[in-house]
Coordinates of C-alpha atoms in Angstrom, one line a residue:
Chain A
M4 CA 87.9 -5.2 -68.4
T5 CA 85.1 -6.6 -70.6
I6 CA 81.7 -5.8 -69.5
H7 CA 78.0 -6.9 -70.4
C8 CA 75.4 -4.8 -72.6
D9 CA 72.9 -6.5 -69.6
H10 CA 75.2 -4.3 -67.5
F11 CA 75.7 -1.0 -69.0
D12 CA 73.1 0.2 -67.2
D13 CA 74.0 -0.2 -64.1
L14 CA 77.6 1.6 -64.4
L15 CA 75.2 4.7 -65.6
L16 CA 73.3 4.2 -62.4
A17 CA 76.5 4.1 -60.6
G18 CA 77.4 7.1 -62.1
D19 CA 81.4 7.3 -60.8
S20 CA 84.3 8.2 -62.3
F21 CA 86.0 4.4 -62.8
S22 CA 81.9 3.2 -63.7
M23 CA 81.8 5.6 -66.7
Q24 CA 85.4 5.2 -68.2
V25 CA 84.4 1.5 -68.1
A26 CA 81.0 2.2 -69.8
A27 CA 82.6 4.5 -72.3
Q28 CA 85.9 1.5 -72.9
H29 CA 82.3 -1.0 -74.0
A30 CA 81.0 2.0 -75.8
R31 CA 84.0 2.3 -78.5
G32 CA 83.4 -0.8 -79.1
C33 CA 79.0 -1.3 -79.2
P34 CA 77.1 1.3 -81.0
A35 CA 73.9 0.1 -79.3
C36 CA 75.7 1.1 -75.7
A37 CA 77.2 4.1 -77.5
E38 CA 73.9 5.5 -78.4
R39 CA 72.6 4.8 -74.9
L40 CA 75.6 6.4 -73.2
A41 CA 75.1 9.4 -75.7
S42 CA 71.3 9.9 -74.8
W43 CA 72.7 9.4 -70.8
N44 CA 75.2 12.0 -71.4
E45 CA 72.4 14.6 -73.0
I46 CA 70.5 13.9 -70.1
S47 CA 73.1 14.5 -67.9
D48 CA 73.8 17.5 -69.0
T49 CA 70.4 19.2 -69.4
A50 CA 69.7 18.5 -65.6
R51 CA 73.3 19.7 -65.0
G52 CA 71.8 23.1 -66.4
M53 CA 68.9 23.2 -64.3
H54 CA 67.8 25.1 -61.0
A55 CA 69.5 23.5 -58.1
S56 CA 68.4 26.7 -55.5
W57 CA 66.0 29.3 -55.2
S58 CA 67.1 32.7 -54.7
N59 CA 63.2 33.4 -53.2
D60 CA 64.2 35.5 -49.7
M61 CA 60.6 34.1 -48.9
L62 CA 61.2 30.6 -48.8
W63 CA 63.4 29.7 -45.7
P64 CA 61.0 32.3 -43.2
R65 CA 58.1 30.6 -44.7
I66 CA 59.3 27.1 -44.3
E67 CA 60.5 28.5 -41.0
R68 CA 56.9 29.7 -40.2
A69 CA 55.6 25.9 -41.0
I70 CA 58.1 24.8 -38.5
V71 CA 57.4 26.6 -35.7
A72 CA 53.5 26.3 -36.4
D73 CA 54.0 22.5 -36.8
A74 CA 55.7 22.9 -33.2
K75 CA 53.1 25.0 -32.0
R76 CA 50.5 22.8 -33.2
S77 CA 52.3 19.9 -31.9
R78 CA 52.2 21.5 -28.0
A79 CA 48.4 22.0 -28.5
R80 CA 48.1 18.3 -29.6
Q81 CA 49.5 17.3 -26.2
W82 CA 47.3 20.1 -24.6
Q83 CA 44.2 18.4 -25.8
I84 CA 45.5 15.1 -25.2
A85 CA 46.4 16.6 -21.6
A86 CA 42.8 17.8 -21.7
A87 CA 40.9 15.2 -22.9
F88 CA 42.8 12.3 -20.3
L89 CA 41.7 15.2 -17.2
I90 CA 38.3 15.7 -18.8
F91 CA 38.2 11.8 -18.6
A92 CA 39.6 11.3 -15.5
A93 CA 36.8 13.7 -14.1
L94 CA 34.1 12.3 -15.9
G95 CA 35.2 8.7 -14.2
A96 CA 35.4 10.3 -10.9
V97 CA 31.9 12.2 -11.3
V98 CA 30.4 8.3 -12.8
W99 CA 32.4 6.7 -9.8
R100 CA 30.9 9.4 -7.6
A101 CA 27.5 8.9 -8.3
N102 CA 27.7 5.3 -8.3
E103 CA 29.4 4.9 -4.6
R104 CA 26.2 7.8 -4.1
V105 CA 23.1 5.5 -5.7
R106 CA 25.2 2.2 -3.6
N107 CA 25.0 4.1 -0.2
A108 CA 20.9 5.2 -1.0
E109 CA 20.5 1.7 -1.8
F110 CA 22.2 0.7 1.1
D111 CA 20.4 2.9 3.1
N112 CA 17.3 2.1 1.8
A113 CA 17.3 -1.4 2.8
I114 CA 19.9 -0.7 6.5
L115 CA 18.7 2.7 7.8
R116 CA 21.5 4.8 9.4
A117 CA 21.7 5.0 13.2
S118 CA 20.0 9.0 12.5
A119 CA 17.4 7.7 10.5
V120 CA 16.3 4.8 13.0
D121 CA 16.4 7.8 15.7
Q122 CA 13.5 9.9 13.5
V123 CA 11.5 6.3 12.7
E124 CA 11.3 5.7 16.7
T125 CA 10.5 9.0 17.7
A126 CA 7.5 8.6 14.7
E127 CA 6.6 5.2 16.1
R128 CA 6.7 7.0 19.1
A129 CA 3.7 9.4 18.5
H130 CA 1.9 7.1 16.3
V131 CA 1.9 4.7 19.9
V132 CA 0.8 7.8 22.0
A133 CA -2.0 8.4 19.5
I134 CA -3.0 5.2 19.4
D135 CA -2.8 5.1 23.3
N136 CA -5.1 8.1 23.3
L137 CA -7.6 6.5 21.0
E138 CA -7.9 3.5 22.3
K139 CA -8.8 4.6 25.2
L140 CA -11.4 6.9 24.0
T141 CA -12.8 3.8 21.9
K142 CA -12.4 1.4 24.6
S143 CA -16.5 1.5 25.6
K144 CA -17.7 0.6 22.3
L145 CA -14.5 -2.1 21.2
E146 CA -15.4 -4.1 24.1
D147 CA -18.8 -4.1 23.8
P148 CA -19.3 -3.5 19.7
S149 CA -23.2 -2.8 19.5
T150 CA -23.2 -2.5 15.3
P151 CA -21.7 -5.2 12.9
L152 CA -19.5 -2.7 11.8
L153 CA -17.9 -2.3 15.4
V154 CA -17.5 -6.3 15.3
S155 CA -15.5 -5.4 11.9
Y156 CA -13.6 -2.9 13.3
K157 CA -12.6 -4.7 16.3
E158 CA -11.6 -8.1 14.5
K159 CA -10.2 -5.6 12.0
L160 CA -7.8 -4.1 15.4
M161 CA -6.7 -7.7 16.2
L162 CA -5.2 -8.3 12.7
L163 CA -3.4 -5.2 13.1
D164 CA -2.1 -5.6 16.6
D165 CA -0.7 -9.4 15.4
A166 CA 1.2 -8.3 12.9
I167 CA 2.4 -5.4 15.2
A168 CA 3.7 -7.7 17.1
E169 CA 4.8 -10.4 14.3
C170 CA 6.6 -6.9 13.4
Q171 CA 8.1 -6.0 16.2
A172 CA 9.6 -9.1 17.2
S173 CA 11.5 -9.5 13.9
I174 CA 13.1 -5.4 14.1
D175 CA 13.9 -6.7 17.9
R176 CA 16.7 -9.0 16.1
N177 CA 16.8 -6.6 13.2
R178 CA 16.7 -2.9 13.9
Q179 CA 17.8 -0.9 11.5
N180 CA 16.0 -3.4 8.4
A181 CA 14.6 -0.3 6.7
H182 CA 11.5 -2.7 5.2
L183 CA 10.1 -3.6 8.8
R184 CA 10.6 0.4 9.8
R185 CA 8.3 1.1 7.0
Q186 CA 6.3 -1.9 7.6
L187 CA 5.5 -1.1 11.0
L188 CA 4.5 2.7 10.7
A189 CA 2.6 1.5 8.3
I190 CA 0.6 -0.3 10.1
Y191 CA 0.3 2.4 13.2
S192 CA -1.0 4.3 10.7
E193 CA -3.9 2.2 9.4
K194 CA -4.4 1.5 12.9
Q195 CA -4.9 4.6 14.1
R196 CA -6.7 5.3 10.8
T197 CA -9.2 2.3 12.0
L198 CA -9.5 3.9 15.5
Q199 CA -10.0 7.4 14.0
E200 CA -13.3 5.5 12.3
V201 CA -14.4 3.5 15.1
L202 CA -14.9 7.1 17.1
R203 CA -16.5 8.8 14.0
E204 CA -18.9 5.1 14.0
E205 CA -19.4 6.4 17.7
T206 CA -20.2 9.9 17.3
H207 CA -22.3 8.6 14.6
A208 CA -24.3 6.3 16.4
S209 CA -24.2 8.4 19.4
N210 CA -25.9 11.3 16.8
Q211 CA -29.1 9.3 15.8
Chain B
M12 CA 16.3 -35.5 -3.9
L13 CA 19.3 -36.2 -6.3
R14 CA 21.3 -32.9 -5.5
I15 CA 23.5 -32.3 -8.4
S16 CA 25.1 -29.8 -7.0
R17 CA 24.5 -28.3 -3.2
Y18 CA 25.5 -25.3 -2.6
V19 CA 28.5 -25.8 -4.5
A20 CA 27.0 -23.8 -7.2
V21 CA 27.3 -21.2 -5.6
A22 CA 30.2 -19.0 -6.3
M23 CA 31.0 -15.8 -4.6
L24 CA 31.8 -13.0 -7.4
L25 CA 32.3 -10.2 -4.8
A26 CA 32.7 -10.5 -1.4
A27 CA 34.5 -7.2 0.1
P28 CA 33.4 -4.9 2.5
A29 CA 31.3 -2.2 0.6
F30 CA 31.7 0.4 2.9
A31 CA 32.4 1.2 6.6
E32 CA 33.3 -2.0 9.1
D33 CA 29.4 -1.1 10.0
R34 CA 28.0 -1.3 6.5
F35 CA 29.1 -4.7 4.7
E36 CA 27.7 -5.5 1.3
K37 CA 28.1 -8.5 -0.4
T38 CA 27.1 -10.2 -4.0
M39 CA 27.4 -13.8 -4.7
S40 CA 25.4 -15.3 -7.7
G41 CA 24.8 -19.0 -8.3
T42 CA 23.5 -21.4 -11.3
V43 CA 22.2 -24.5 -11.9
N44 CA 20.8 -26.4 -15.0
Y45 CA 17.1 -26.9 -14.8
P46 CA 16.0 -30.2 -14.9
G47 CA 12.1 -30.2 -14.6
G48 CA 9.6 -29.8 -12.1
R49 CA 8.9 -26.9 -10.0
V50 CA 11.7 -23.9 -8.9
T51 CA 11.0 -23.3 -5.2
I52 CA 12.5 -20.0 -3.5
E53 CA 12.0 -19.2 0.3
H54 CA 13.6 -16.0 1.0
R55 CA 12.6 -13.2 3.7
F56 CA 13.8 -9.8 5.0
G57 CA 14.3 -8.3 1.1
R58 CA 13.1 -8.1 -2.1
V59 CA 12.3 -11.1 -4.1
V60 CA 12.4 -10.3 -8.0
V61 CA 12.2 -13.6 -10.5
R62 CA 12.6 -12.7 -14.6
T63 CA 12.3 -16.0 -17.0
D64 CA 14.3 -16.4 -20.3
G65 CA 14.0 -18.7 -22.9
G66 CA 17.0 -21.0 -21.8
N67 CA 17.5 -23.7 -19.7
E68 CA 19.0 -22.4 -16.0
V69 CA 18.2 -21.5 -13.1
S70 CA 20.3 -18.5 -12.0
A71 CA 20.4 -16.4 -8.6
R72 CA 22.0 -13.4 -7.5
A73 CA 21.3 -12.0 -4.0
T74 CA 23.2 -8.7 -2.3
I75 CA 23.6 -8.8 1.3
R76 CA 23.4 -5.7 3.4
S77 CA 24.6 -5.8 6.7
S78 CA 25.4 -3.4 9.8
D79 CA 27.9 -6.2 10.8
T80 CA 30.6 -7.7 8.9
E81 CA 30.6 -11.1 10.3
L82 CA 27.0 -11.3 10.2
G83 CA 27.0 -10.0 6.4
K84 CA 29.3 -13.1 6.1
Q85 CA 27.4 -15.7 7.4
I86 CA 24.1 -14.4 5.2
H87 CA 23.7 -16.7 2.3
F88 CA 21.3 -18.5 0.2
A89 CA 21.7 -21.8 -1.4
I90 CA 20.9 -23.2 -4.7
S91 CA 20.0 -26.8 -5.6
N92 CA 18.3 -29.1 -8.3
G93 CA 17.3 -32.7 -8.1
T94 CA 13.9 -35.1 -9.9
T95 CA 11.3 -32.3 -8.1
G96 CA 12.8 -29.3 -9.3
V97 CA 14.6 -26.2 -8.5
S98 CA 15.1 -25.2 -4.7
I99 CA 16.6 -21.5 -4.0
R100 CA 16.7 -20.5 -0.1
T101 CA 18.1 -18.0 1.6
V102 CA 19.8 -18.8 4.8
F103 CA 20.1 -16.2 7.6
P104 CA 22.2 -17.3 10.5
S105 CA 20.9 -17.9 14.1
I106 CA 20.9 -14.2 16.2
H107 CA 21.3 -14.9 19.7
S108 CA 21.8 -10.8 20.1
H109 CA 18.9 -9.5 21.5
D110 CA 20.2 -5.7 21.7
G111 CA 19.1 -5.0 18.3
D112 CA 21.9 -3.3 16.7
L113 CA 22.6 -6.0 14.0
S114 CA 20.7 -5.4 11.3
Y115 CA 20.8 -6.9 7.7
S116 CA 19.3 -7.8 4.6
A117 CA 19.2 -9.6 1.6
D118 CA 18.1 -8.9 -2.7
L119 CA 17.3 -11.8 -4.6
Q120 CA 17.3 -11.5 -8.1
V121 CA 16.3 -15.2 -9.8
T122 CA 16.6 -15.5 -12.9
M123 CA 14.5 -19.1 -14.9
P124 CA 13.2 -20.6 -17.4
E125 CA 9.9 -19.1 -18.5
R126 CA 7.9 -23.0 -18.7
A127 CA 8.9 -23.8 -14.6
P128 CA 5.8 -23.8 -12.9
L129 CA 7.2 -21.2 -9.8
F130 CA 6.5 -21.3 -5.5
L131 CA 7.9 -18.6 -4.0
R132 CA 7.1 -17.9 0.0
S133 CA 8.9 -14.9 1.0
R134 CA 8.5 -12.9 4.3
F135 CA 9.1 -8.7 5.0
G136 CA 10.4 -7.8 1.6
S137 CA 8.4 -6.9 -1.5
V138 CA 8.1 -9.5 -4.5
E139 CA 7.8 -9.0 -8.1
V140 CA 7.8 -11.8 -10.8
S141 CA 7.4 -11.2 -14.6
G142 CA 7.3 -13.5 -17.7
L143 CA 6.1 -16.4 -16.8
R144 CA 4.2 -19.1 -18.9
A145 CA 3.4 -21.7 -16.4
P146 CA 1.3 -21.1 -12.9
V147 CA 2.8 -19.7 -10.1
E148 CA 2.2 -19.7 -6.7
I149 CA 3.3 -17.0 -4.6
V150 CA 2.6 -16.7 -0.5
N151 CA 4.5 -13.5 0.9
G152 CA 3.4 -11.3 4.1
Q153 CA 4.4 -8.3 5.3
G154 CA 5.3 -7.0 1.9
S155 CA 4.0 -6.1 -1.2
I156 CA 3.7 -8.7 -4.9
T157 CA 4.1 -7.4 -8.5
V158 CA 3.2 -9.8 -11.2
R159 CA 3.5 -9.4 -14.7
D160 CA 2.7 -11.4 -17.4
I161 CA 2.5 -14.7 -16.0
H162 CA 0.1 -17.5 -17.0
G163 CA -1.8 -17.9 -14.2
G164 CA -1.8 -19.5 -11.1
R165 CA -2.4 -18.5 -6.7
I166 CA -1.5 -15.0 -5.0
E167 CA -1.2 -14.8 -1.5
N168 CA -0.3 -12.2 0.8
S169 CA -1.0 -10.2 3.7
F170 CA -0.6 -6.7 5.0
G171 CA 0.8 -5.7 1.6
S172 CA -0.6 -4.5 -1.9
I173 CA -0.8 -7.1 -4.6
T174 CA -0.7 -5.9 -8.5
I175 CA -1.5 -8.0 -11.3
S176 CA -1.1 -7.3 -14.9
S177 CA -1.8 -9.7 -17.4
S178 CA -2.2 -13.3 -16.4
G179 CA -2.8 -15.5 -19.0
G180 CA -4.6 -18.5 -17.1
D181 CA -7.1 -19.1 -14.2
T182 CA -5.8 -16.9 -11.7
T183 CA -7.0 -17.3 -7.4
V184 CA -6.3 -14.0 -5.2
Q185 CA -6.1 -13.4 -1.9
N186 CA -5.1 -10.7 0.8
A187 CA -5.9 -9.6 3.8
N188 CA -5.6 -5.6 4.6
G189 CA -3.6 -4.8 1.6
S190 CA -5.3 -3.6 -1.9
I191 CA -5.1 -5.3 -4.9
N192 CA -5.5 -4.0 -8.0
I193 CA -5.6 -6.7 -11.4
N194 CA -5.4 -6.0 -14.9
D195 CA -5.8 -8.1 -17.9
I196 CA -6.8 -11.4 -16.8
E197 CA -7.1 -14.4 -19.8
G198 CA -9.1 -17.0 -17.8
M199 CA -11.1 -17.4 -14.3
L200 CA -10.3 -14.7 -11.6
S201 CA -11.2 -15.4 -8.2
V202 CA -10.4 -12.6 -5.7
T203 CA -10.4 -12.7 -1.4
N204 CA -9.5 -9.6 0.2
R205 CA -10.4 -8.0 4.1
F206 CA -9.7 -4.7 5.1
A207 CA -9.0 -3.6 1.9
S208 CA -9.8 -2.3 -1.9
V209 CA -10.0 -4.8 -4.8
W210 CA -10.2 -3.1 -8.2
V211 CA -10.7 -5.3 -11.5
R212 CA -10.5 -4.6 -15.0
D213 CA -10.7 -6.8 -18.1
V214 CA -11.5 -10.0 -17.8
S215 CA -11.6 -12.6 -20.0
K216 CA -14.5 -15.1 -18.5
G217 CA -15.8 -15.7 -14.9
L218 CA -15.2 -13.1 -11.8
S219 CA -15.9 -14.1 -8.4
I220 CA -15.0 -11.3 -5.9
A221 CA -15.8 -11.8 -1.8
N222 CA -14.5 -8.5 0.1
T223 CA -14.9 -6.8 3.1
N224 CA -14.9 -3.4 4.8
G225 CA -13.1 -3.2 1.4
S226 CA -14.2 -1.0 -1.7
V227 CA -14.8 -3.0 -5.2
I228 CA -14.6 -1.4 -9.1
V229 CA -14.9 -3.7 -11.6
S230 CA -14.4 -3.0 -15.2
D231 CA -14.8 -4.7 -18.9
V232 CA -15.8 -8.4 -17.5
R233 CA -16.7 -10.5 -20.4
G234 CA -18.6 -13.6 -18.4
P235 CA -20.6 -14.2 -14.9
T236 CA -19.6 -12.1 -11.9
S237 CA -20.0 -12.7 -8.7
I238 CA -19.4 -9.9 -5.9
S239 CA -19.7 -9.6 -2.1
D240 CA -18.6 -7.3 0.4
T241 CA -19.5 -5.3 3.3
F242 CA -19.4 -2.2 4.8
A243 CA -17.8 -0.5 1.6
S244 CA -19.1 0.4 -2.3
V245 CA -19.4 -1.7 -5.0
E246 CA -19.0 -0.8 -9.0
A247 CA -19.4 -2.8 -11.6
R248 CA -19.0 -1.6 -15.0
N249 CA -19.4 -2.9 -18.6
I250 CA -20.2 -6.8 -17.5
G251 CA -21.0 -9.4 -20.4
G252 CA -23.1 -11.6 -18.4
P253 CA -24.7 -11.8 -15.7
T254 CA -24.0 -10.2 -12.3
S255 CA -24.5 -10.5 -9.0
I256 CA -23.7 -8.4 -6.2
A257 CA -24.3 -8.9 -2.8
N258 CA -23.3 -6.1 0.0
Q259 CA -24.2 -4.6 3.4
N260 CA -23.5 -1.3 4.2
G261 CA -22.6 -0.3 1.4
N262 CA -24.0 1.3 -2.0
V263 CA -23.9 -0.6 -5.0
T264 CA -23.9 1.0 -8.5
A265 CA -23.8 -1.3 -12.0
T266 CA -23.9 -0.2 -15.5
D267 CA -23.9 -1.6 -18.6
I268 CA -24.5 -5.0 -17.7
G269 CA -24.9 -7.9 -20.2
G270 CA -26.8 -10.2 -18.2
D271 CA -29.3 -10.3 -15.6
L272 CA -28.4 -7.9 -12.5
N273 CA -29.1 -9.2 -8.7
V274 CA -28.0 -7.1 -6.3
D275 CA -28.5 -8.0 -2.6
T276 CA -27.7 -5.7 -0.1
R277 CA -28.7 -3.4 3.1
F278 CA -28.1 0.2 4.2
G279 CA -26.9 1.4 1.0
L280 CA -28.2 3.1 -2.3
V281 CA -28.6 1.3 -5.4
K282 CA -28.0 2.6 -8.7
A283 CA -28.4 0.6 -11.6
A284 CA -28.1 1.4 -15.4
H285 CA -27.8 -0.1 -18.7
I286 CA -29.2 -3.7 -17.9
R287 CA -29.7 -6.1 -21.2
G288 CA -31.6 -8.2 -18.5
N289 CA -33.9 -8.6 -16.0
L290 CA -33.0 -6.7 -12.4
T291 CA -33.9 -7.8 -8.9
V292 CA -32.7 -5.9 -6.1
D293 CA -33.6 -7.3 -2.6
N294 CA -32.4 -4.1 -0.2
A295 CA -33.6 -2.6 3.1
N296 CA -32.7 0.9 4.5
G297 CA -31.7 1.9 0.8
G298 CA -33.0 3.9 -2.0
V299 CA -33.1 2.4 -5.5
S300 CA -32.9 4.0 -8.8
A301 CA -32.6 2.1 -12.1
T302 CA -32.4 3.3 -15.4
D303 CA -32.6 1.4 -19.0
I304 CA -33.5 -1.9 -18.0
N305 CA -34.2 -4.5 -20.9
G306 CA -36.2 -7.2 -18.8
D307 CA -38.4 -7.0 -15.8
A308 CA -37.1 -4.6 -12.6
R309 CA -38.0 -6.2 -8.8
V310 CA -37.6 -4.3 -6.0
N311 CA -37.4 -4.5 -2.2
T312 CA -36.5 -2.1 -0.3
S313 CA -37.4 0.0 2.7
F314 CA -37.2 3.3 4.4
A315 CA -36.0 4.8 1.2
S316 CA -37.3 5.6 -2.2
V317 CA -37.5 3.8 -5.6
F318 CA -37.4 5.5 -9.3
L319 CA -37.4 3.1 -12.0
K320 CA -37.0 4.7 -15.6
D321 CA -37.0 3.8 -19.0
I322 CA -37.9 -0.5 -18.1
G323 CA -38.6 -2.9 -21.0
G324 CA -40.3 -5.4 -18.7
G325 CA -42.9 -6.0 -15.7
V326 CA -42.1 -4.1 -13.0
R327 CA -42.8 -5.3 -9.2
V328 CA -41.8 -3.0 -6.3
E329 CA -42.3 -3.8 -2.6
N330 CA -41.3 -1.2 -0.5
Q331 CA -42.0 0.1 3.0
N332 CA -41.5 3.9 4.3
G333 CA -40.5 4.7 1.4
S334 CA -41.9 6.5 -2.2
I335 CA -41.9 4.8 -5.7
A336 CA -41.5 6.6 -8.8
V337 CA -41.7 4.4 -11.7
S338 CA -41.9 6.4 -15.5
G339 CA -40.8 5.4 -19.3
L340 CA -42.5 2.3 -19.4
R341 CA -41.0 1.1 -23.0
G342 CA -42.6 -2.7 -23.2
G343 CA -46.0 -2.9 -25.3
C344 CA -47.6 -4.0 -22.1
N345 CA -45.5 -4.1 -18.8
T346 CA -47.3 -6.2 -15.9
I347 CA -47.0 -3.1 -12.8
S348 CA -47.2 -3.6 -9.2
L349 CA -46.5 -1.3 -6.9
R350 CA -46.4 -1.2 -3.0
T351 CA -45.2 0.5 -0.2
T352 CA -46.6 1.9 3.1
Y353 CA -46.5 5.6 4.1
A354 CA -45.4 7.5 1.5
P355 CA -46.7 7.8 -2.1
I356 CA -46.9 6.0 -5.5
R357 CA -46.6 7.9 -9.0
I358 CA -46.1 6.5 -12.2
A359 CA -46.3 7.8 -15.6
I360 CA -47.9 5.7 -18.7
G361 CA -46.7 6.5 -22.6
S362 CA -50.0 8.1 -24.3
N363 CA -51.1 5.0 -25.5
A364 CA -50.8 2.4 -23.0
S365 CA -53.5 0.0 -22.2
Y366 CA -54.4 -0.8 -17.9
T367 CA -56.5 -2.8 -16.0
V368 CA -55.6 -0.8 -12.8
T369 CA -56.5 -1.4 -9.5
A370 CA -55.3 1.3 -7.2
R371 CA -55.7 1.9 -2.9
T372 CA -54.7 3.9 -0.8
T373 CA -55.6 4.8 3.3
Y374 CA -54.9 8.6 4.2
G375 CA -54.4 9.3 1.1
M376 CA -55.9 11.0 -2.4
I377 CA -56.1 8.9 -5.7
T378 CA -55.4 11.2 -8.7
T379 CA -54.9 10.8 -12.2
D380 CA -54.8 13.1 -15.7
V381 CA -55.2 9.8 -17.7
P382 CA -58.5 9.3 -19.4
F383 CA -59.5 6.5 -16.7
S384 CA -62.8 4.2 -17.4
V385 CA -63.7 3.3 -13.8
S386 CA -65.4 -0.2 -13.4
S387 CA -65.7 0.3 -9.1
K388 CA -64.8 3.3 -7.1
S389 CA -65.2 3.9 -3.0
S390 CA -64.1 6.5 -0.7
S391 CA -64.4 6.4 3.2
E392 CA -63.0 9.1 5.8
N393 CA -60.1 7.7 5.3
S394 CA -59.2 5.2 3.2
S395 CA -59.6 5.0 -1.0
S396 CA -60.0 2.5 -3.7
L397 CA -60.1 2.7 -7.8
A398 CA -60.7 0.2 -10.0
G399 CA -60.4 0.6 -14.0
T400 CA -58.8 0.5 -17.2
I401 CA -56.8 2.6 -19.2
G402 CA -57.0 2.6 -22.6
G403 CA -58.3 -0.8 -23.4
G404 CA -57.2 -2.1 -20.6
G405 CA -55.5 -5.3 -20.4
C406 CA -51.9 -5.3 -19.5
K407 CA -52.4 -5.1 -15.2
M408 CA -51.7 -2.5 -12.8
E409 CA -51.6 -3.1 -9.1
L410 CA -50.9 0.0 -6.9
A411 CA -51.0 0.0 -3.2
T412 CA -49.8 2.6 -0.7
S413 CA -50.7 4.0 3.2
N414 CA -50.5 7.0 4.2
G415 CA -49.8 8.2 0.9
G416 CA -51.4 9.4 -2.7
I417 CA -51.3 7.9 -5.4
T418 CA -50.7 9.7 -9.1
I419 CA -51.0 8.7 -12.2
T420 CA -49.7 10.8 -15.2
R421 CA -49.2 10.8 -18.7
E422 CA -45.3 11.1 -20.1

């Protein structure tokens, strides 16, 4: 079999007996390749003389421990991932719950629940009773106001009554609307306060 | 009106029943191009929030809540544009049920170009507007108005408060039964209110306030100021121009006034201090106390005392049934005229003051610890009069009372 010098290294790298026989045959007629073959054989002999194994008894236990530790780390990592997922899920649930609560609160702030409406109507009835009592006490002065201030109070009370009527008409068709309820309560409070001022004015005038 | 987009632009992003059957909530939004003209918003039964940006679109987003799903689904808003501008309107269905079990509300949030004029009409809900560079007109009722960083305009409300901070143009504000709180106006400010307080601070030009039955507090105005009120107190501080205050049945306090101060009131105490111009007070049944007046002080009142101190100009007081006390006359020659009845007069003058004095009283005495050159003197059983000079004479001093004494002292 005839080979070219360019393929000589391929034969050496192949390393099987047939390739080495062909390489030796070629080297016999080629000094350059003979020198390369000699170097190769020298390296091979040196490599064969080196340690192929270690006789240290501690090596394998160390490797085994490392493998076990690595397995444990792997399980810990799995647990960490699971824990992170759980925490993420829990946080998500908390955020979702908080968001729901905010939405519920916003809704309650716009449309009152039935129980809240009952409470509001109780407060309104209390205002109405107080206002009725105050109106009885101030009736005579307001029917025939004797001072410019009383005239002014009378005018204010008429405006408040108009606003109450307007608010009440809207509430009749929108009973749980929170803004309407708050507004009506505010106007009732203002009317009560104004009647109390009229009463004080009466007292003040009568003391003079 | 040319409708480029009529209701079509309204896109329902989410229309899912949010809660149970009796707690329906949905969100709607829509956007149209801004073709110029005015942005008009008409809304009821909920909050309106208007914001601006530098874009060329008007977008609206509504959150509709109802106690009834069918009713909630029928509530919507319409947004359209045309040659006159953009219109946004909340539409509520006719409700024929009278049992009151159907309830609803709609909150509206609008984003519009900052250069677009705005007309907003609302009722039964609060209004918030900010960031406009064009005039606004806002009319609300039974809900508060909060406006920030606008360019002037007109704001009207009833049974709800008005709060304005930073307006870059002339601004008119009208309210009834709701407080007004205004800060930082670059322009003229006109305020009308009834039955509630008015608080104004930092106005660059003139200010006019007409209130009834509500207190007024004003400070830091760099222009002429006019305030009228009844049955409540008025307080004005640090006013750069002439100031006029008319009140009835309420106290008036004015300090650090850069021009003349005119106060017309009844049944209230007037306190004035640090007035750079003249002071004129027309009061009845109310005391007057004034300190540090650069110009003349002219006071009319009755049934109450008048105290004047540190006056740079002439002093003229007409009182009835009330005492008069004057001191700290700063000018070289202050013409003095003090008249009252049934009360004493007391005046303190500087050590080098020169006056030509005429003093007269009935049922009282004239006393002085100042060197006095008497030119004429008369005294009977129930009246006495004195004429003469203090120092070299010259400046005119007339003092007259009845049933009270007259005292002239050194400072």
